[in-house]
Coordinates of N, CA and C in Angstrom, one line a residue:
P1 N -5.3 22.2 7.2 CA -5.9 23.5 7.3 C -7.2 23.7 6.6
D2 N -7.5 22.9 5.5 CA -8.7 23.1 4.8 C -9.9 22.2 5.3
G3 N -9.6 21.5 6.4 CA -10.7 20.7 7.0 C -11.1 19.5 6.3
A4 N -10.3 19.1 5.3 CA -10.6 17.9 4.5 C -10.6 16.6 5.3
Y5 N -9.8 16.6 6.4 CA -9.6 15.4 7.1 C -9.7 15.7 8.6
V6 N -10.2 14.7 9.4 CA -10.3 14.8 10.8 C -9.7 13.5 11.4
A7 N -8.8 13.7 12.3 CA -8.2 12.6 13.1 C -8.8 12.5 14.4
F8 N -9.1 11.2 14.9 CA -9.7 11.0 16.2 C -9.3 9.7 16.7
A9 N -9.5 9.5 18.0 CA -9.3 8.2 18.7 C -10.6 7.7 19.2
S10 N -10.7 6.4 19.1 CA -12.0 5.8 19.5 C -11.8 4.3 19.9
K11 N -12.7 3.9 20.9 CA -12.7 2.4 21.2 C -13.9 1.8 20.5
A12 N -14.6 2.5 19.7 CA -15.8 1.9 19.0 C -15.4 0.7 18.2
T13 N -16.3 -0.3 18.2 CA -16.0 -1.6 17.5 C -16.8 -1.7 16.2
N14 N -17.5 -0.7 15.8 CA -18.4 -0.8 14.6 C -18.0 0.2 13.5
L15 N -16.8 0.8 13.6 CA -16.4 1.7 12.6 C -15.8 1.0 11.4
L16 N -15.3 -0.2 11.6 CA -14.7 -1.1 10.5 C -15.3 -2.5 10.6
P17 N -14.9 -3.4 9.7 CA -15.4 -4.7 9.8 C -15.1 -5.3 11.2
P18 N -15.9 -6.3 11.7 CA -15.6 -6.9 13.0 C -14.2 -7.2 13.3
Q19 N -13.8 -6.9 14.5 CA -12.4 -7.1 14.9 C -12.3 -8.2 16.0
T20 N -11.1 -8.6 16.2 CA -10.8 -9.5 17.3 C -9.7 -8.9 18.2
G21 N -9.7 -9.2 19.4 CA -8.7 -8.7 20.3 C -9.4 -7.7 21.3
T22 N -8.6 -7.2 22.2 CA -9.1 -6.3 23.3 C -9.2 -4.9 22.7
P23 N -10.4 -4.3 22.9 CA -10.6 -2.9 22.4 C -9.7 -1.9 23.1
A24 N -9.1 -1.1 22.4 CA -8.3 0.0 23.0 C -8.4 1.2 22.0
E25 N -8.1 2.4 22.5 CA -8.2 3.5 21.6 C -7.4 3.3 20.3
Q26 N -8.1 3.4 19.2 CA -7.4 3.4 17.9 C -7.4 4.7 17.2
A27 N -6.5 5.0 16.4 CA -6.4 6.3 15.7 C -7.1 6.1 14.3
Y28 N -8.0 7.0 14.0 CA -8.8 7.0 12.7 C -8.7 8.3 12.0
V29 N -8.9 8.3 10.7 CA -9.0 9.5 9.9 C -10.3 9.5 9.1
W30 N -11.1 10.5 9.3 CA -12.3 10.7 8.5 C -12.1 11.7 7.4
E31 N -12.6 11.3 6.2 CA -12.5 12.2 5.0 C -13.8 12.9 4.8
R32 N -13.8 14.2 4.8 CA -15.1 15.0 4.7 C -15.8 14.8 3.3
S33 N -15.0 14.7 2.3 CA -15.6 14.7 0.9 C -16.3 13.4 0.6
T34 N -15.9 12.3 1.3 CA -16.5 11.0 1.0 C -17.2 10.4 2.2
G35 N -16.9 10.9 3.4 CA -17.4 10.3 4.6 C -16.7 9.0 5.1
A36 N -15.7 8.6 4.3 CA -15.0 7.4 4.6 C -14.1 7.5 5.8
I37 N -14.0 6.4 6.6 CA -13.1 6.3 7.8 C -12.0 5.3 7.5
R38 N -10.8 5.8 7.8 CA -9.6 4.9 7.6 C -8.9 4.7 9.0
L39 N -8.4 3.5 9.2 CA -7.7 3.2 10.4 C -6.2 3.5 10.2
A40 N -5.7 4.4 11.1 CA -4.3 4.8 11.0 C -3.5 3.8 11.8
S41 N -4.0 3.4 12.9 CA -3.2 2.5 13.8 C -3.5 1.0 13.5
H42 N -3.2 0.6 12.3 CA -3.5 -0.7 11.9 C -2.3 -1.7 12.0
A43 N -2.6 -2.9 12.0 CA -1.6 -3.9 12.0 C -0.8 -3.8 10.7
P44 N 0.5 -4.1 10.7 CA 1.3 -4.0 9.5 C 0.8 -4.9 8.3
G45 N 0.6 -4.2 7.2 CA 0.1 -4.9 6.0 C -1.4 -5.2 5.9
N46 N -2.1 -4.7 7.0 CA -3.6 -5.0 7.0 C -4.3 -3.7 7.4
P47 N -4.7 -2.8 6.5 CA -5.2 -1.5 6.9 C -6.6 -1.6 7.5
L48 N -7.2 -2.8 7.6 CA -8.5 -2.9 8.2 C -8.5 -3.6 9.5
K49 N -7.3 -4.0 10.0 CA -7.2 -4.7 11.3 C -6.6 -3.8 12.3
W50 N -7.2 -3.8 13.5 CA -6.6 -3.1 14.6 C -5.2 -3.5 14.9
D51 N -4.4 -2.5 15.4 CA -3.2 -2.9 16.0 C -3.4 -3.9 17.1
T52 N -2.6 -4.9 17.2 CA -2.9 -6.0 18.1 C -2.3 -6.0 19.5
A53 N -1.6 -4.9 19.8 CA -0.9 -4.8 21.1 C -1.9 -4.6 22.2
G54 N -3.1 -4.1 21.9 CA -4.1 -3.9 22.9 C -3.9 -2.6 23.8
V55 N -3.1 -1.7 23.2 CA -2.8 -0.4 23.9 C -3.3 0.8 23.1
A56 N -3.5 1.9 23.7 CA -4.1 3.1 23.0 C -3.1 3.7 22.1
T57 N -3.6 4.2 21.0 CA -2.8 5.0 20.0 C -3.6 6.3 19.8
W58 N -2.9 7.4 19.9 CA -3.5 8.7 19.9 C -3.0 9.5 18.7
P59 N -3.9 10.1 17.9 CA -3.5 10.9 16.7 C -2.9 12.2 17.2
G60 N -2.0 12.7 16.4 CA -1.3 14.0 16.8 C -1.7 15.1 15.8
A61 N -0.8 15.5 14.9 CA -0.9 16.6 14.0 C -0.8 16.1 12.5
F62 N -1.6 16.8 11.6 CA -1.5 16.5 10.2 C -0.5 17.4 9.5
S63 N 0.1 17.0 8.4 CA 0.7 17.9 7.5 C -0.3 18.7 6.8
A64 N 0.1 19.8 6.1 CA -0.9 20.7 5.5 C -1.9 20.0 4.5
D65 N -1.4 19.1 3.8 CA -2.2 18.4 2.8 C -2.9 17.2 3.3
G66 N -2.8 16.9 4.6 CA -3.4 15.8 5.2 C -2.8 14.4 4.9
R67 N -1.7 14.4 4.2 CA -1.0 13.1 3.9 C -0.4 12.4 5.1
Y68 N 0.3 13.2 5.9 CA 1.0 12.6 7.0 C 0.3 13.0 8.3
L69 N 0.2 12.0 9.2 CA -0.4 12.2 10.5 C 0.6 11.6 11.6
T70 N 0.9 12.4 12.6 CA 1.7 11.8 13.7 C 0.9 11.1 14.7
L71 N 1.4 10.0 15.3 CA 0.8 9.2 16.2 C 1.6 9.1 17.5
R72 N 1.0 8.8 18.6 CA 1.7 8.6 19.9 C 1.1 7.3 20.5
S73 N 2.0 6.3 20.8 CA 1.5 5.0 21.2 C 2.6 4.3 21.9
S74 N 2.3 3.4 22.8 CA 3.2 2.5 23.4 C 3.2 1.1 22.8
S75 N 2.5 1.0 21.6 CA 2.4 -0.2 20.9 C 3.7 -0.7 20.3
W76 N 3.9 -2.0 20.3 CA 5.1 -2.6 19.6 C 4.7 -3.4 18.4
T77 N 3.4 -3.3 17.9 CA 2.9 -4.0 16.8 C 2.5 -3.1 15.6
L78 N 2.8 -1.9 15.7 CA 2.4 -1.0 14.6 C 3.4 -1.1 13.4
V79 N 4.6 -1.5 13.7 CA 5.7 -1.7 12.7 C 6.3 -3.1 12.9
P80 N 6.7 -3.7 11.9 CA 7.3 -5.1 12.0 C 8.7 -5.0 12.8
W81 N 9.0 -6.1 13.4 CA 10.3 -6.4 14.1 C 10.6 -5.4 15.2
M82 N 9.5 -5.0 15.9 CA 9.7 -4.1 17.1 C 9.6 -5.0 18.3
P83 N 10.5 -5.0 19.3 CA 10.4 -5.8 20.5 C 9.3 -5.3 21.4
V84 N 8.8 -6.2 22.2 CA 7.7 -5.9 23.1 C 8.3 -4.9 24.1
Q85 N 7.6 -3.8 24.4 CA 8.0 -2.8 25.3 C 6.8 -2.0 25.8
A86 N 7.0 -1.1 26.7 CA 5.9 -0.3 27.3 C 6.2 1.2 27.3
I87 N 7.0 1.6 26.3 CA 7.4 3.0 26.2 C 6.6 3.7 25.1
Q88 N 6.2 5.0 25.4 CA 5.5 5.8 24.5 C 6.4 6.2 23.4
N89 N 6.0 6.0 22.1 CA 6.8 6.4 21.0 C 6.0 7.3 20.0
A90 N 6.7 7.9 19.1 CA 6.1 8.7 18.1 C 6.2 8.0 16.8
F91 N 5.1 7.9 16.1 CA 4.9 7.2 14.8 C 4.4 8.2 13.7
L92 N 4.5 7.8 12.5 CA 4.0 8.6 11.4 C 3.2 7.7 10.4
W93 N 2.0 8.1 10.2 CA 1.1 7.4 9.2 C 1.0 8.2 7.9
D94 N 1.2 7.5 6.8 CA 1.2 8.0 5.5 C -0.1 7.7 4.8
R95 N -1.0 8.7 4.5 CA -2.3 8.4 4.0 C -2.2 7.8 2.6
D96 N -1.2 8.2 1.8 CA -1.1 7.7 0.4 C -0.7 6.2 0.4
T97 N 0.2 5.8 1.2 CA 0.6 4.4 1.2 C -0.1 3.6 2.3
G98 N -0.6 4.2 3.3 CA -1.2 3.5 4.4 C -0.2 3.0 5.4
E99 N 1.0 3.2 5.2 CA 2.1 2.6 6.1 C 2.3 3.5 7.3
V100 N 2.7 2.8 8.4 CA 3.1 3.4 9.7 C 4.6 3.2 9.8
S101 N 5.3 4.3 10.2 CA 6.7 4.2 10.5 C 7.0 4.7 11.8
L102 N 8.0 4.2 12.5 CA 8.5 4.7 13.8 C 9.4 5.9 13.6
I103 N 8.9 7.0 14.2 CA 9.8 8.2 14.2 C 10.9 8.1 15.2
T104 N 10.6 7.7 16.4 CA 11.6 7.6 17.5 C 12.3 6.3 17.4
R105 N 13.0 6.1 16.4 CA 13.8 4.9 16.1 C 15.2 5.1 16.5
A106 N 15.7 4.2 17.3 CA 17.1 4.3 17.7 C 18.0 3.5 16.8
P107 N 19.3 3.9 16.6 CA 20.2 3.1 15.8 C 20.4 1.7 16.4
G108 N 20.5 0.7 15.6 CA 20.7 -0.6 16.0 C 20.8 -1.6 14.9
P109 N 21.3 -2.8 15.1 CA 21.4 -3.8 14.0 C 20.1 -4.3 13.5
G110 N 19.9 -4.3 12.2 CA 18.7 -4.8 11.6 C 18.6 -6.3 11.7
P111 N 17.4 -6.9 11.6 CA 16.2 -6.2 11.2 C 15.4 -5.7 12.4
I112 N 15.9 -5.9 13.6 CA 15.2 -5.4 14.8 C 15.0 -3.9 14.8
V113 N 13.8 -3.5 15.1 CA 13.5 -2.0 15.1 C 13.6 -1.6 16.6
F114 N 14.6 -0.8 16.9 CA 14.8 -0.3 18.3 C 14.2 1.1 18.4
S115 N 13.5 1.3 19.6 CA 12.9 2.6 19.8 C 13.6 3.4 20.8
G116 N 13.2 4.6 21.1 CA 13.7 5.4 22.2 C 13.6 4.6 23.5
N117 N 14.5 5.0 24.4 CA 14.5 4.2 25.7 C 13.7 5.0 26.8
Q118 N 13.1 6.0 26.4 CA 12.2 6.7 27.4 C 11.0 7.2 26.6
D119 N 9.9 7.7 27.3 CA 8.7 8.1 26.6 C 9.0 9.3 25.6
S120 N 8.3 9.3 24.5 CA 8.4 10.3 23.5 C 7.0 10.7 23.0
G121 N 6.9 12.0 22.6 CA 5.7 12.4 22.0 C 5.9 13.4 20.9
P122 N 5.2 13.3 19.8 CA 5.3 14.2 18.7 C 4.7 15.5 19.0
G123 N 5.3 16.6 18.5 CA 4.7 17.9 18.7 C 4.0 18.3 17.4
A124 N 4.6 19.2 16.7 CA 4.0 19.7 15.4 C 4.7 19.1 14.3
I125 N 4.1 19.2 13.1 CA 4.7 18.7 11.8 C 4.7 19.8 10.8
S126 N 5.8 19.9 10.0 CA 5.9 20.9 9.0 C 4.8 20.8 8.0
A127 N 4.5 21.8 7.2 CA 3.4 21.8 6.2 C 3.6 20.7 5.2
D128 N 4.9 20.4 4.8 CA 5.1 19.4 3.8 C 5.3 18.0 4.4
G129 N 5.2 17.9 5.7 CA 5.4 16.6 6.4 C 6.8 16.1 6.5
R130 N 7.8 17.0 6.2 CA 9.1 16.5 6.3 C 9.7 16.5 7.7
Y131 N 9.4 17.6 8.4 CA 10.0 17.7 9.8 C 8.9 17.6 10.9
V132 N 9.3 16.8 11.9 CA 8.5 16.6 13.1 C 9.3 17.0 14.3
S133 N 8.7 17.8 15.2 CA 9.3 18.1 16.5 C 8.9 17.1 17.5
I134 N 9.9 16.6 18.3 CA 9.8 15.6 19.2 C 10.2 16.0 20.6
S135 N 9.4 15.7 21.6 CA 9.8 15.9 23.0 C 10.0 14.6 23.7
T136 N 11.2 14.3 24.2 CA 11.5 13.0 24.8 C 12.6 13.1 25.8
A137 N 12.6 12.1 26.7 CA 13.7 11.9 27.6 C 14.7 10.8 27.1
S138 N 14.4 10.3 25.9 CA 15.3 9.3 25.4 C 16.7 9.9 25.1
N139 N 17.7 9.1 25.4 CA 19.1 9.5 25.1 C 19.8 8.6 24.1
N140 N 19.0 7.8 23.4 CA 19.7 6.9 22.4 C 19.2 7.2 21.0
L141 N 18.6 8.3 20.7 CA 18.2 8.6 19.3 C 19.2 9.2 18.5
L142 N 20.1 10.0 19.1 CA 21.2 10.7 18.4 C 22.6 10.2 18.8
P143 N 23.3 9.5 18.0 CA 24.6 9.0 18.3 C 25.5 10.1 18.6
G144 N 26.3 10.0 19.7 CA 27.2 11.0 20.1 C 26.7 12.1 21.0
M145 N 25.4 12.1 21.3 CA 24.8 13.1 22.1 C 25.1 12.8 23.6
T146 N 25.3 13.8 24.4 CA 25.4 13.6 25.8 C 24.4 14.4 26.5
D147 N 23.8 13.9 27.6 CA 22.8 14.5 28.4 C 23.1 14.3 29.9
N148 N 23.7 15.2 30.5 CA 24.1 15.1 31.9 C 23.0 15.5 32.8
A149 N 22.0 16.2 32.3 CA 20.9 16.7 33.1 C 19.9 15.6 33.4
G150 N 19.7 14.7 32.4 CA 18.8 13.6 32.6 C 17.3 14.0 32.4
G151 N 17.0 15.2 32.0 CA 15.7 15.6 31.8 C 15.2 15.4 30.4
G152 N 14.1 15.9 30.0 CA 13.6 15.8 28.6 C 14.3 16.7 27.7
D153 N 14.3 16.4 26.4 CA 14.9 17.3 25.4 C 14.0 17.4 24.2
V154 N 14.3 18.4 23.4 CA 13.5 18.6 22.2 C 14.4 18.3 21.0
F155 N 13.8 17.5 20.0 CA 14.5 17.2 18.8 C 13.7 17.6 17.6
L156 N 14.4 17.7 16.4 CA 13.7 17.8 15.2 C 14.1 16.6 14.3
W157 N 13.1 15.9 13.8 CA 13.3 14.7 13.0 C 13.0 15.0 11.6
D158 N 13.9 14.6 10.7 CA 13.8 14.8 9.2 C 13.3 13.5 8.6
R159 N 12.1 13.5 8.0 CA 11.5 12.3 7.5 C 12.4 11.8 6.3
V160 N 12.9 12.7 5.5 CA 13.7 12.3 4.3 C 15.0 11.5 4.7
S161 N 15.7 12.1 5.6 CA 17.0 11.5 6.0 C 16.9 10.5 7.2
G162 N 15.8 10.7 8.0 CA 15.6 9.9 9.2 C 16.5 10.3 10.3
V163 N 17.1 11.5 10.2 CA 18.1 12.0 11.2 C 17.4 12.9 12.2
F164 N 17.9 12.8 13.5 CA 17.5 13.7 14.5 C 18.5 14.8 14.7
T165 N 18.0 16.0 15.0 CA 18.8 17.1 15.4 C 18.4 17.5 16.8
L166 N 19.4 17.7 17.7 CA 19.1 18.2 19.0 C 18.8 19.7 19.0
V167 N 17.6 20.0 19.3 CA 17.2 21.4 19.3 C 17.6 22.1 20.6
S168 N 17.3 21.5 21.8 CA 17.6 22.1 23.1 C 19.0 21.8 23.5
H169 N 19.9 22.2 22.7 CA 21.4 22.0 23.0 C 22.0 23.1 23.8
S170 N 23.1 22.8 24.5 CA 23.8 23.9 25.2 C 24.5 24.8 24.2
L171 N 24.7 26.0 24.7 CA 25.3 27.0 23.9 C 26.7 26.6 23.3
G172 N 26.8 26.6 22.0 CA 28.1 26.3 21.3 C 28.4 24.8 21.2
N173 N 27.4 23.9 21.6 CA 27.7 22.5 21.5 C 26.4 21.8 21.1
P174 N 26.2 21.6 19.8 CA 25.0 21.0 19.3 C 24.7 19.5 19.7
M175 N 25.7 18.9 20.3 CA 25.5 17.5 20.8 C 25.4 17.4 22.3
Q176 N 25.4 18.5 23.0 CA 25.3 18.5 24.4 C 23.9 19.1 24.8
A177 N 23.1 18.3 25.5 CA 21.8 18.8 25.9 C 21.9 19.9 27.0
G178 N 20.9 20.7 27.1 CA 20.9 21.8 28.1 C 21.0 21.2 29.5
N179 N 21.2 22.1 30.4 CA 21.5 21.6 31.8 C 20.2 21.4 32.6
R180 N 19.1 21.6 32.0 CA 17.8 21.3 32.6 C 16.8 20.8 31.5
G181 N 15.7 20.3 31.9 CA 14.7 19.7 31.0 C 14.1 20.7 30.0
S182 N 13.8 20.2 28.8 CA 13.1 21.0 27.8 C 11.9 20.2 27.2
W183 N 10.9 20.8 26.8 CA 9.6 20.1 26.4 C 8.8 21.0 25.4
S184 N 7.7 20.5 24.9 CA 6.7 21.2 24.1 C 7.3 21.9 22.9
G185 N 8.0 21.1 22.1 CA 8.6 21.7 20.9 C 7.5 21.8 19.7
W186 N 7.5 22.9 19.1 CA 6.6 23.1 17.9 C 7.5 23.6 16.7
V187 N 7.4 22.8 15.6 CA 8.1 23.2 14.4 C 7.2 24.1 13.6
S188 N 7.8 25.1 12.9 CA 7.0 26.0 12.1 C 6.6 25.3 10.8
A189 N 5.6 25.9 10.1 CA 5.1 25.2 8.9 C 6.2 25.0 7.9
D190 N 7.1 26.0 7.8 CA 8.2 25.8 6.8 C 9.4 25.0 7.3
G191 N 9.3 24.5 8.5 CA 10.4 23.6 9.0 C 11.6 24.3 9.4
N192 N 11.6 25.7 9.4 CA 12.9 26.4 9.7 C 13.1 26.8 11.1
Y193 N 12.0 26.7 11.9 CA 12.1 27.1 13.3 C 11.4 26.1 14.3
V194 N 11.9 26.0 15.5 CA 11.2 25.3 16.5 C 11.2 26.2 17.8
V195 N 10.0 26.3 18.3 CA 9.8 27.0 19.6 C 9.6 26.0 20.7
F196 N 10.1 26.2 21.8 CA 10.0 25.2 22.9 C 10.1 25.8 24.3
S197 N 9.7 25.1 25.3 CA 9.8 25.5 26.7 C 11.0 24.8 27.3
S198 N 11.6 25.5 28.3 CA 12.8 24.9 28.9 C 13.1 25.6 30.2
K199 N 13.7 24.9 31.1 CA 14.3 25.5 32.3 C 15.8 25.6 32.3
A200 N 16.4 25.2 31.1 CA 17.8 25.2 31.0 C 18.4 26.6 31.0
T201 N 19.5 26.8 31.6 CA 20.1 28.1 31.7 C 21.4 28.3 30.9
N202 N 21.7 27.3 30.1 CA 22.9 27.4 29.3 C 22.7 27.2 27.8
I203 N 21.6 27.6 27.3 CA 21.3 27.3 25.9 C 21.2 28.5 25.0
A204 N 21.2 29.7 25.6 CA 21.1 31.0 24.8 C 22.2 31.9 25.3
P205 N 22.7 32.8 24.5 CA 23.8 33.7 24.9 C 23.4 34.6 26.1
N206 N 24.4 34.7 27.0 CA 24.2 35.7 28.1 C 23.0 35.5 28.9
Q207 N 22.6 34.2 29.1 CA 21.4 33.9 29.9 C 21.5 34.3 31.3
V208 N 20.5 34.9 31.9 CA 20.4 35.2 33.3 C 19.7 34.1 34.0
T209 N 20.4 33.4 35.0 CA 19.8 32.3 35.7 C 18.5 32.6 36.3
T210 N 17.5 31.6 36.1 CA 16.2 31.7 36.7 C 15.6 30.4 37.0
P211 N 14.8 30.2 38.0 CA 14.2 28.9 38.3 C 12.9 28.6 37.4
Y212 N 12.5 29.6 36.6 CA 11.3 29.5 35.9 C 11.4 28.9 34.5
A213 N 10.3 28.3 34.0 CA 10.3 27.8 32.7 C 10.3 29.0 31.7
M214 N 11.1 28.8 30.6 CA 11.2 29.9 29.6 C 10.8 29.4 28.2
V215 N 10.6 30.3 27.3 CA 10.3 29.9 25.9 C 11.5 30.4 25.1
F216 N 11.9 29.5 24.2 CA 13.1 29.7 23.3 C 12.7 29.5 21.9
L217 N 13.5 30.1 21.0 CA 13.3 29.8 19.5 C 14.6 29.4 18.9
W218 N 14.5 28.2 18.2 CA 15.7 27.6 17.6 C 15.6 27.8 16.1
E219 N 16.7 28.1 15.4 CA 16.7 28.3 14.0 C 17.5 27.1 13.3
R220 N 16.8 26.4 12.4 CA 17.4 25.2 11.8 C 18.7 25.6 11.0
A221 N 18.7 26.7 10.3 CA 19.8 27.1 9.4 C 21.1 27.3 10.2
T222 N 21.0 27.9 11.4 CA 22.2 28.2 12.1 C 22.4 27.4 13.4
G223 N 21.3 26.8 13.9 CA 21.3 26.1 15.2 C 21.3 27.0 16.4
N224 N 21.1 28.3 16.1 CA 21.1 29.3 17.2 C 19.8 29.3 18.0
I225 N 19.9 29.6 19.2 CA 18.7 29.7 20.1 C 18.6 31.0 20.7
R226 N 17.4 31.6 20.7 CA 17.1 32.9 21.3 C 16.1 32.7 22.4
L227 N 16.2 33.6 23.4 CA 15.2 33.6 24.5 C 14.0 34.5 24.0
V228 N 12.8 33.9 24.1 CA 11.6 34.6 23.6 C 11.0 35.3 24.8
S229 N 10.8 34.6 25.9 CA 10.1 35.1 27.1 C 11.0 36.0 27.9
H230 N 11.6 37.0 27.3 CA 12.5 37.9 28.1 C 11.7 39.1 28.7
T231 N 12.4 39.8 29.5 CA 11.8 41.0 30.2 C 11.8 42.1 29.2
L232 N 11.0 43.1 29.5 CA 10.9 44.3 28.7 C 12.2 45.0 28.4
T233 N 13.1 45.0 29.4 CA 14.3 45.8 29.3 C 15.5 45.0 28.9
S234 N 15.4 43.7 28.9 CA 16.6 42.8 28.6 C 16.2 41.6 27.8
Q235 N 16.9 41.4 26.7 CA 16.6 40.2 25.9 C 17.3 38.9 26.3
T236 N 18.1 39.0 27.4 CA 18.7 37.9 28.0 C 18.2 37.5 29.4
A237 N 17.3 38.3 29.9 CA 16.8 38.0 31.3 C 15.4 37.5 31.1
A238 N 15.1 36.4 31.7 CA 13.7 35.8 31.6 C 12.7 36.5 32.4
S239 N 11.5 36.2 32.1 CA 10.4 36.8 32.9 C 10.4 36.1 34.3
N240 N 9.7 36.8 35.2 CA 9.7 36.3 36.6 C 8.6 35.3 37.0
R241 N 8.0 34.7 36.0 CA 7.1 33.6 36.2 C 7.2 32.6 35.0
D242 N 6.7 31.4 35.2 CA 6.8 30.4 34.1 C 6.2 30.9 32.8
A243 N 6.8 30.5 31.7 CA 6.2 30.7 30.4 C 6.2 29.4 29.6
Q244 N 5.1 29.2 28.9 CA 4.9 27.9 28.2 C 4.6 28.1 26.7
T245 N 5.2 27.3 25.9 CA 5.0 27.3 24.5 C 3.6 27.0 24.1
H246 N 3.0 27.7 23.1 CA 1.7 27.5 22.7 C 1.5 27.5 21.2
G247 N 2.7 27.6 20.5 CA 2.6 27.6 19.0 C 3.1 28.9 18.4
F248 N 3.1 29.0 17.1 CA 3.5 30.2 16.4 C 3.1 30.3 15.0
S249 N 3.3 31.4 14.3 CA 2.8 31.6 13.0 C 3.6 30.7 12.0
A250 N 3.0 30.5 10.8 CA 3.6 29.6 9.8 C 5.0 29.9 9.4
D251 N 5.3 31.2 9.3 CA 6.6 31.6 8.9 C 7.6 31.8 10.1
G252 N 7.1 31.5 11.3 CA 8.0 31.5 12.5 C 8.3 32.9 13.0
R253 N 7.6 33.9 12.5 CA 7.8 35.3 12.9 C 7.2 35.6 14.3
F254 N 6.0 35.1 14.5 CA 5.3 35.4 15.7 C 5.2 34.1 16.6
V255 N 5.5 34.3 17.9 CA 5.4 33.2 18.8 C 4.3 33.4 19.8
L256 N 3.5 32.4 20.1 CA 2.5 32.5 21.1 C 2.9 31.6 22.3
F257 N 2.9 32.3 23.4 CA 3.2 31.6 24.7 C 2.3 32.1 25.8
I258 N 2.2 31.4 26.9 CA 1.3 31.8 28.0 C 2.1 31.6 29.3

């Protein structure tokens, strides 16, 4: 928020010492106070060497203090022991340690690092960098979860515990995904709320069925979901056109959608 850091992607080959390999978009962070540029999408253990997979890595969102930066990439060489694959995953770069970690990590026997089985993308990150909202069609991130719809879902990832919580769940069942796809999850600065878009018709109380995309608000403390894009006369009836998430205030009180 203070503009101390800027994240960007570039194919430039002269931002760091000479590199080897095929140029692809790499994620960098520029520090305003010093003018220094750091490579976020670096090879494990070598902060000056490009990621060697030869695929693009895109920066996402910063935590409030600029310590944590989310990344999106189909690379398999940003973290050790990750099998070759071509799936978009969400990663987290720590400015203090320089380390990159895989957010969309699926349970599996070590030391192999298993990722989600479908494309994933990070949304927003809480101010303290603890919570990251994730939109993904992966069904292997949360043990015991069922998804009969087969569409995308929204999750909240806890950096401290490494645990995923299903945000776009069906009413009364936190382990069952909604009956239609959900996407564009944004976590509030305090980590207490996630706003997201969905066509699911079974995730909020007394929902009136509609073919349009709706905006919902999920509360971490209770797991409850409320319809945001409702009509003027009913809080359970959706608007008669698509509504898409566009963010909200730091305390989660005001939601912006279009």
